[in-house]
Amino acid sequence: MNIHEYQAKELFEKFGVASPDGQVAATTEEAEAAARAMGGRRLVIKAQVHAGGRGKGSFKNGFQGGVHLVETPEQAADFAGKMIGQTLVTNQTGAEGKLVSKVMIGEAVDIERELYLAILMDRESCGPVIVVSTEGGMDIEEVAENTPDKIVRALIHPLAGLQAYEVRNLTKALELSGDQAKQFGKLIKNLYKLFLECDCSMVEINPLVVTPKGQVLALDAKFGFDDNALYRQPDVMAYRDTDEEDPREVEASKYDLNYIGLDGNIACLVNGAGLAMATMDIIQHYGGAPANFLDVGGGASKEQVSAAFKIILGDPNVKGILVNIFGGIMQCDIIAEGILTAAEETDLNIPLVVRLEGTNVVKGRALIADSNLDVITADSLNDAAQKVVAAVEG
């Protein structure tokens, strides 16, 4: 789950992470009032969407840029009117863009230096890692490719926590000293506390800035949260904005299905994340393009399978479906019942290839064979992938 920048500022304030002031506005009147309340001068207005690259983005109404400096409350209202209710396209939104429903009016900050700071979960060490760089304001991937020596990582022991010597090493890597070093030390400790207590999977501050007056501030932030821990984070869940999410993924979450939409035309319904990845890979191997990642889990019910099918068919780009089930805990007859129910309710009219193996496979195959459903059966994953690609191309 992601959150908006103005929500990130609320978390920063709660945990004592130094950041410029900001207020959210959903109308031009609210934007003007917020600008007046903040002094009316030297402010910045930012479109609030779950995507980066807003400053270089463009609106479909022709207005350029999702981030602007404003000098008066009237100008804040004018810019808000050109952003709110409009679709912003950035290098991260794709060509369809994202609808802007809110803007943030923030304190404009003079910048002397731009730094990079992130805390994320490291899969290899199974613990938090802090990443810093003196090359703030740039995509970290670009820095990693061109100047990897300017990226410094600190693996944090999950039980020992953030140690003083690690803070000193990170401070040195960012070339901070004196009062700026003290400010950074306080900021990183509070940010690490936020990361743990809110069950974050990632907190990225880019840029972390040093002002001409020597202040160290988190200027912009991107958050990611562990979806599996949200049940114990009601305050974080309150930040969820489903309008910013893929409607198919929102619907899938209602049924505890792991769904991610892609841009291909062959839908996949699989049990198990590893098998789902292998299924997508082999579809591409034979010249097809997967339309989604969909893991129904190890013990899905008939209702979940039926819901998964309907979500798949709600994608107009889908021209064929591959069901690949290897039953362990999952029972093949349950999958078959779900397929038949969904097919009857949706009037299925595209190629469907089904490969079933494992628990109750004979019963599952019999259910499909005895139905009136036009199904292409397959004996192996290779066979299934080739058949669904051929059926879609045909």
Coordinates of C-alpha atoms in Angstrom, one line a residue:
M1 CA 0.0 0.0 0.0
N2 CA 1.2 3.5 -0.8
I3 CA 0.2 6.9 0.6
H4 CA 0.2 10.5 -0.7
E5 CA 2.9 13.0 0.1
Y6 CA 0.6 15.1 2.4
Q7 CA -0.1 11.9 4.4
A8 CA 3.6 11.2 4.6
K9 CA 4.1 14.6 6.2
E10 CA 1.5 13.8 8.8
L11 CA 3.5 10.7 9.7
F12 CA 6.7 12.8 9.7
E13 CA 5.1 15.2 12.2
K14 CA 3.9 12.3 14.4
F15 CA 7.4 10.8 14.6
G16 CA 9.4 14.0 14.7
V17 CA 11.0 13.8 11.3
A18 CA 11.9 17.3 10.2
S19 CA 10.0 18.4 7.1
P20 CA 8.6 21.6 5.6
D21 CA 5.1 22.5 6.5
G22 CA 2.3 21.5 4.1
Q23 CA -1.5 21.5 3.9
V24 CA -3.8 19.5 1.6
A25 CA -6.6 21.1 -0.6
A26 CA -9.3 19.5 -2.6
T27 CA -10.7 22.7 -4.1
T28 CA -9.4 26.0 -5.4
E29 CA -10.9 27.7 -2.4
E30 CA -9.1 25.4 0.0
A31 CA -5.9 25.9 -1.9
E32 CA -6.2 29.7 -1.6
A33 CA -7.1 29.5 2.1
A34 CA -4.1 27.2 2.8
A35 CA -1.8 29.5 1.0
R36 CA -3.0 32.5 3.0
A37 CA -2.7 30.5 6.2
M38 CA 0.9 29.7 5.4
G39 CA 1.9 33.4 4.7
G40 CA 0.9 33.6 1.0
R41 CA 4.5 33.9 -0.3
R42 CA 7.3 31.5 -1.3
L43 CA 5.1 28.4 -1.5
V44 CA 4.9 25.3 -3.7
I45 CA 1.9 23.5 -5.0
K46 CA 2.1 19.8 -5.7
A47 CA -0.4 17.4 -7.4
Q48 CA -1.1 14.5 -5.1
V49 CA -0.9 11.2 -7.0
H50 CA 0.8 7.9 -6.3
A51 CA 3.6 8.4 -8.8
G52 CA 6.9 10.0 -9.1
G53 CA 8.1 12.5 -11.8
R54 CA 5.3 14.9 -11.1
G55 CA 7.4 18.0 -11.8
K56 CA 8.2 16.8 -15.3
G57 CA 4.7 15.5 -16.0
S58 CA 2.0 17.0 -18.1
F59 CA -1.8 17.2 -17.8
K60 CA -4.1 16.0 -20.5
N61 CA -5.7 19.5 -20.5
G62 CA -2.3 20.9 -21.7
F63 CA -1.1 22.3 -18.4
Q64 CA 2.6 21.5 -17.9
G65 CA 4.0 20.2 -14.6
G66 CA 2.5 18.8 -11.4
V67 CA 4.8 20.9 -9.2
H68 CA 5.0 24.7 -9.3
L69 CA 6.3 27.6 -7.1
V70 CA 3.5 30.1 -6.2
E71 CA 3.9 33.7 -5.1
T72 CA 0.4 34.6 -4.0
P73 CA -2.8 32.8 -2.7
E74 CA -4.5 33.8 -5.9
Q75 CA -1.8 32.0 -8.0
A76 CA -2.2 28.9 -5.7
A77 CA -5.9 28.9 -6.5
D78 CA -5.3 29.3 -10.2
F79 CA -2.8 26.4 -10.4
A80 CA -5.0 24.2 -8.2
G81 CA -7.9 24.8 -10.7
K82 CA -5.7 23.6 -13.5
M83 CA -4.7 20.4 -11.6
I84 CA -7.7 19.2 -9.5
G85 CA -10.0 17.0 -11.6
Q86 CA -7.4 16.7 -14.4
T87 CA -5.3 13.7 -15.4
L88 CA -1.5 13.9 -14.9
V89 CA 0.8 11.8 -17.0
T90 CA 4.3 11.1 -15.8
N91 CA 7.0 8.6 -16.6
Q92 CA 5.6 6.4 -13.8
T93 CA 1.9 6.6 -14.5
G94 CA 1.9 5.3 -18.1
A95 CA 0.1 6.9 -20.9
E96 CA -3.3 6.7 -19.1
G97 CA -2.1 8.9 -16.3
K98 CA -3.7 9.5 -12.9
L99 CA -6.6 11.7 -11.9
V100 CA -5.6 14.4 -9.5
S101 CA -8.2 14.9 -6.7
K102 CA -6.1 16.9 -4.3
V103 CA -3.1 19.2 -4.2
M104 CA -0.7 20.0 -1.4
I105 CA 0.4 23.6 -0.6
G106 CA 3.8 23.5 1.0
E107 CA 6.5 25.7 2.3
A108 CA 9.1 26.5 -0.5
V109 CA 12.6 25.7 0.6
D110 CA 15.9 27.1 -0.7
I111 CA 18.2 24.2 -1.3
E112 CA 22.0 24.1 -0.9
R113 CA 22.5 20.4 -1.2
E114 CA 20.3 17.4 -2.3
L115 CA 20.9 14.0 -0.6
Y116 CA 19.2 10.6 -0.9
L117 CA 18.0 8.5 2.1
A118 CA 15.9 5.3 2.1
I119 CA 15.1 2.5 4.5
L120 CA 13.8 -0.7 3.1
M121 CA 13.6 -4.4 3.8
D122 CA 16.6 -6.3 2.3
R123 CA 15.6 -9.8 1.1
E124 CA 19.1 -11.2 1.2
S125 CA 19.8 -10.3 4.9
C126 CA 16.1 -10.5 5.9
G127 CA 16.4 -7.2 7.8
P128 CA 16.2 -3.5 7.3
V129 CA 18.9 -1.7 5.2
I130 CA 19.5 2.0 5.1
V131 CA 20.7 3.5 1.8
V132 CA 22.2 6.9 1.5
S133 CA 23.8 8.9 -1.3
T134 CA 25.2 12.4 -1.9
E135 CA 23.4 12.3 -5.3
G136 CA 19.9 13.3 -4.1
G137 CA 17.3 14.5 -6.5
M138 CA 18.2 11.8 -9.1
D139 CA 16.7 8.4 -9.7
I140 CA 18.6 6.0 -7.5
E141 CA 18.7 3.5 -10.3
E142 CA 20.6 6.0 -12.4
V143 CA 23.1 6.7 -9.6
A144 CA 23.6 2.9 -9.1
E145 CA 24.3 2.4 -12.8
N146 CA 26.6 5.5 -13.4
T147 CA 28.2 6.1 -10.0
P148 CA 27.7 3.1 -7.7
D149 CA 30.5 4.2 -5.4
K150 CA 28.3 7.1 -4.3
I151 CA 25.7 4.7 -2.8
V152 CA 26.4 3.6 0.8
R153 CA 24.4 0.8 2.5
A154 CA 24.1 -0.1 6.2
L155 CA 22.5 -3.4 7.1
I156 CA 20.7 -3.0 10.4
H157 CA 20.4 -6.0 12.8
P158 CA 16.7 -6.5 13.4
L159 CA 17.2 -7.2 17.1
A160 CA 20.0 -4.8 17.9
G161 CA 18.4 -2.0 16.0
L162 CA 20.1 1.2 14.7
Q163 CA 23.4 1.7 16.4
A164 CA 25.3 4.9 17.1
Y165 CA 28.3 3.9 15.0
E166 CA 26.0 3.2 12.1
V167 CA 24.5 6.7 12.4
R168 CA 28.1 8.1 12.4
N169 CA 29.0 6.1 9.3
L170 CA 25.9 7.3 7.4
T171 CA 26.5 10.9 8.5
K172 CA 30.1 10.7 7.2
A173 CA 29.0 9.2 3.9
L174 CA 26.6 12.2 3.4
E175 CA 29.5 14.6 4.3
L176 CA 27.5 16.2 7.1
S177 CA 29.2 17.7 10.2
G178 CA 28.6 19.9 13.2
D179 CA 24.9 20.9 13.8
Q180 CA 23.9 19.3 10.5
A181 CA 25.2 16.0 11.7
K182 CA 23.2 16.3 14.9
Q183 CA 20.1 17.1 12.9
F184 CA 20.6 14.1 10.6
G185 CA 21.2 11.8 13.6
K186 CA 17.9 12.8 15.1
L187 CA 16.1 12.5 11.8
I188 CA 17.4 9.1 10.9
K189 CA 16.6 7.7 14.4
N190 CA 13.1 9.0 14.2
L191 CA 12.6 7.8 10.7
Y192 CA 13.9 4.3 11.6
K193 CA 11.3 4.2 14.5
L194 CA 8.6 5.2 12.0
F195 CA 9.7 2.5 9.6
L196 CA 9.4 -0.2 12.3
E197 CA 6.3 0.9 14.2
C198 CA 4.3 1.5 11.0
D199 CA 5.3 -1.9 9.4
C200 CA 6.9 -0.1 6.4
S201 CA 8.4 -2.0 3.5
M202 CA 10.1 1.1 2.2
V203 CA 10.6 4.8 3.1
E204 CA 12.4 6.8 0.5
I205 CA 13.3 10.5 0.9
N206 CA 14.5 12.0 -2.3
P207 CA 15.7 14.6 -1.8
L208 CA 16.8 15.0 1.7
V209 CA 17.9 18.6 1.6
V210 CA 20.3 20.9 3.4
T211 CA 19.2 24.5 3.3
P212 CA 21.4 27.6 3.1
K213 CA 20.5 28.2 6.8
G214 CA 21.9 24.7 7.6
Q215 CA 18.6 22.9 8.2
V216 CA 18.4 19.2 7.2
L217 CA 14.8 18.4 6.0
A218 CA 12.9 15.6 4.4
L219 CA 11.6 17.4 1.3
D220 CA 9.7 14.6 -0.4
A221 CA 8.8 11.1 0.6
K222 CA 7.6 7.8 -0.9
F223 CA 6.2 5.1 1.4
G224 CA 5.4 1.5 1.0
F225 CA 3.7 -0.7 3.7
D226 CA 3.7 -4.4 4.3
D227 CA 0.2 -5.5 3.2
N228 CA 0.4 -8.5 5.4
A229 CA 0.8 -6.3 8.5
L230 CA -2.0 -3.8 7.7
Y231 CA -4.4 -5.6 10.0
R232 CA -2.5 -4.2 12.9
Q233 CA -2.1 -0.7 11.4
P234 CA -5.6 0.9 11.5
D235 CA -4.2 4.4 11.3
V236 CA -2.2 3.6 8.2
M237 CA -5.2 1.8 6.6
A238 CA -7.1 5.0 7.0
Y239 CA -4.7 6.6 4.5
R240 CA -5.6 4.1 1.8
D241 CA -6.9 5.8 -1.4
T242 CA -8.4 3.1 -3.6
D243 CA -9.0 5.6 -6.4
E244 CA -5.2 5.5 -6.9
E245 CA -5.2 1.7 -7.2
D246 CA -6.0 -0.6 -10.1
P247 CA -9.7 -1.4 -9.7
R248 CA -9.0 -5.0 -10.4
E249 CA -6.4 -5.1 -7.6
V250 CA -8.9 -3.5 -5.2
E251 CA -11.5 -6.0 -6.1
A252 CA -9.0 -8.9 -5.7
S253 CA -8.0 -7.7 -2.3
K254 CA -11.7 -8.1 -1.1
Y255 CA -11.3 -11.9 -1.7
D256 CA -7.7 -12.2 -0.4
L257 CA -6.4 -12.8 -3.9
N258 CA -2.9 -11.8 -5.0
Y259 CA -3.5 -10.0 -8.3
I260 CA -1.3 -7.6 -10.3
G261 CA -2.4 -6.3 -13.6
L262 CA 0.0 -6.4 -16.6
D263 CA -0.3 -5.2 -20.2
G264 CA -0.5 -8.6 -22.0
N265 CA -3.5 -10.5 -23.4
I266 CA -3.2 -14.0 -21.8
A267 CA -4.7 -14.1 -18.3
C268 CA -3.2 -16.5 -15.7
L269 CA -5.0 -18.2 -12.8
V270 CA -2.4 -20.1 -10.7
N271 CA -2.0 -21.4 -7.2
G272 CA 1.3 -20.4 -5.6
A273 CA 3.5 -17.4 -6.3
G274 CA 6.5 -19.4 -7.7
L275 CA 4.3 -21.4 -10.1
A276 CA 2.5 -18.1 -11.2
M277 CA 5.9 -16.6 -12.0
A278 CA 6.9 -19.7 -13.9
T279 CA 3.6 -19.7 -15.8
M280 CA 4.1 -16.1 -16.9
D281 CA 7.7 -16.8 -18.0
I282 CA 6.7 -19.8 -20.1
I283 CA 3.9 -17.9 -21.8
Q284 CA 6.5 -15.3 -22.8
H285 CA 8.9 -18.1 -23.9
Y286 CA 6.4 -19.3 -26.4
G287 CA 5.7 -15.8 -27.8
G288 CA 2.7 -14.7 -25.6
A289 CA 2.3 -11.9 -23.2
P290 CA 0.7 -12.4 -19.7
A291 CA -2.1 -10.1 -18.7
N292 CA -1.7 -10.5 -15.0
F293 CA -0.1 -12.2 -12.0
L294 CA -2.8 -14.0 -10.1
D295 CA -2.1 -16.3 -7.2
V296 CA -5.3 -17.8 -5.7
G297 CA -3.3 -19.3 -2.8
G298 CA -3.0 -22.7 -1.4
G299 CA -6.5 -23.1 0.0
A300 CA -8.9 -21.0 -2.2
S301 CA -12.6 -21.6 -2.0
K302 CA -15.0 -22.0 -5.0
E303 CA -16.1 -18.5 -4.4
Q304 CA -12.6 -17.1 -4.5
V305 CA -11.9 -19.0 -7.8
S306 CA -15.1 -17.7 -9.3
A307 CA -14.2 -14.1 -8.2
A308 CA -10.8 -14.5 -9.6
F309 CA -12.3 -15.5 -13.0
K310 CA -14.6 -12.5 -13.0
I311 CA -11.7 -10.1 -12.3
I312 CA -9.7 -11.7 -15.1
L313 CA -12.6 -11.3 -17.6
G314 CA -13.1 -7.7 -16.5
D315 CA -9.9 -6.8 -18.3
P316 CA -10.9 -6.0 -22.0
N317 CA -7.3 -6.8 -23.1
V318 CA -7.7 -10.5 -22.2
K319 CA -8.0 -12.7 -25.2
G320 CA -7.3 -16.1 -23.6
I321 CA -7.0 -17.7 -20.2
L322 CA -4.5 -20.2 -18.8
V323 CA -5.5 -22.0 -15.6
N324 CA -2.5 -23.8 -14.1
I325 CA -3.2 -25.7 -10.8
F326 CA -0.9 -28.0 -9.0
G327 CA -3.0 -29.3 -6.1
G328 CA -1.4 -29.8 -2.8
I329 CA -3.6 -28.2 -0.2
M330 CA -5.6 -26.8 -3.1
Q331 CA -8.1 -29.3 -4.5
C332 CA -8.5 -29.5 -8.3
D333 CA -12.3 -30.2 -8.1
I334 CA -12.7 -26.9 -6.1
I335 CA -10.9 -25.1 -8.9
A336 CA -13.1 -26.8 -11.5
E337 CA -16.3 -25.9 -9.7
G338 CA -15.1 -22.3 -9.5
I339 CA -14.3 -22.2 -13.2
L340 CA -17.6 -23.6 -14.2
T341 CA -19.5 -21.2 -12.0
A342 CA -17.7 -18.2 -13.3
A343 CA -18.0 -19.3 -16.9
E344 CA -21.7 -19.7 -16.6
E345 CA -22.2 -16.3 -15.0
T346 CA -19.9 -14.4 -17.4
D347 CA -20.8 -16.1 -20.7
L348 CA -17.2 -17.0 -21.5
N349 CA -16.4 -16.6 -25.1
I350 CA -12.5 -16.6 -25.3
P351 CA -10.1 -19.6 -25.3
L352 CA -9.6 -21.3 -22.0
V353 CA -6.7 -23.7 -21.4
V354 CA -6.8 -25.7 -18.2
R355 CA -3.9 -27.8 -16.7
L356 CA -4.8 -29.6 -13.5
E357 CA -2.5 -31.9 -11.4
G358 CA -2.5 -33.1 -7.8
T359 CA -5.2 -33.5 -5.2
N360 CA -8.6 -34.7 -6.6
V361 CA -7.3 -34.2 -10.2
V362 CA -9.5 -37.0 -11.6
K363 CA -12.6 -35.5 -10.1
G364 CA -11.7 -32.0 -11.3
R365 CA -11.0 -33.2 -14.9
A366 CA -14.3 -35.1 -14.9
L367 CA -16.3 -32.0 -13.8
I368 CA -14.9 -30.0 -16.7
A369 CA -15.3 -32.9 -19.2
D370 CA -18.9 -33.4 -18.2
S371 CA -19.7 -29.7 -18.6
N372 CA -20.8 -27.9 -21.7
L373 CA -17.8 -25.6 -21.3
D374 CA -15.5 -25.4 -24.4
V375 CA -12.2 -26.1 -22.6
I376 CA -8.7 -26.9 -24.0
T377 CA -7.1 -29.4 -21.7
A378 CA -3.3 -29.7 -21.3
D379 CA -1.1 -32.4 -19.7
S380 CA 1.9 -30.2 -18.8
L381 CA 2.8 -26.6 -18.3
N382 CA 4.7 -26.6 -21.6
D383 CA 1.7 -28.0 -23.4
A384 CA -0.6 -25.5 -21.7
A385 CA 1.5 -22.5 -22.6
Q386 CA 1.8 -23.5 -26.3
K387 CA -1.9 -24.2 -26.6
V388 CA -3.0 -20.9 -25.1
V389 CA -0.6 -18.9 -27.2
A390 CA -1.7 -20.7 -30.3
A391 CA -5.4 -20.2 -29.4
V392 CA -5.0 -16.5 -28.8
E393 CA -3.0 -16.0 -32.0
G394 CA -5.5 -18.1 -34.0

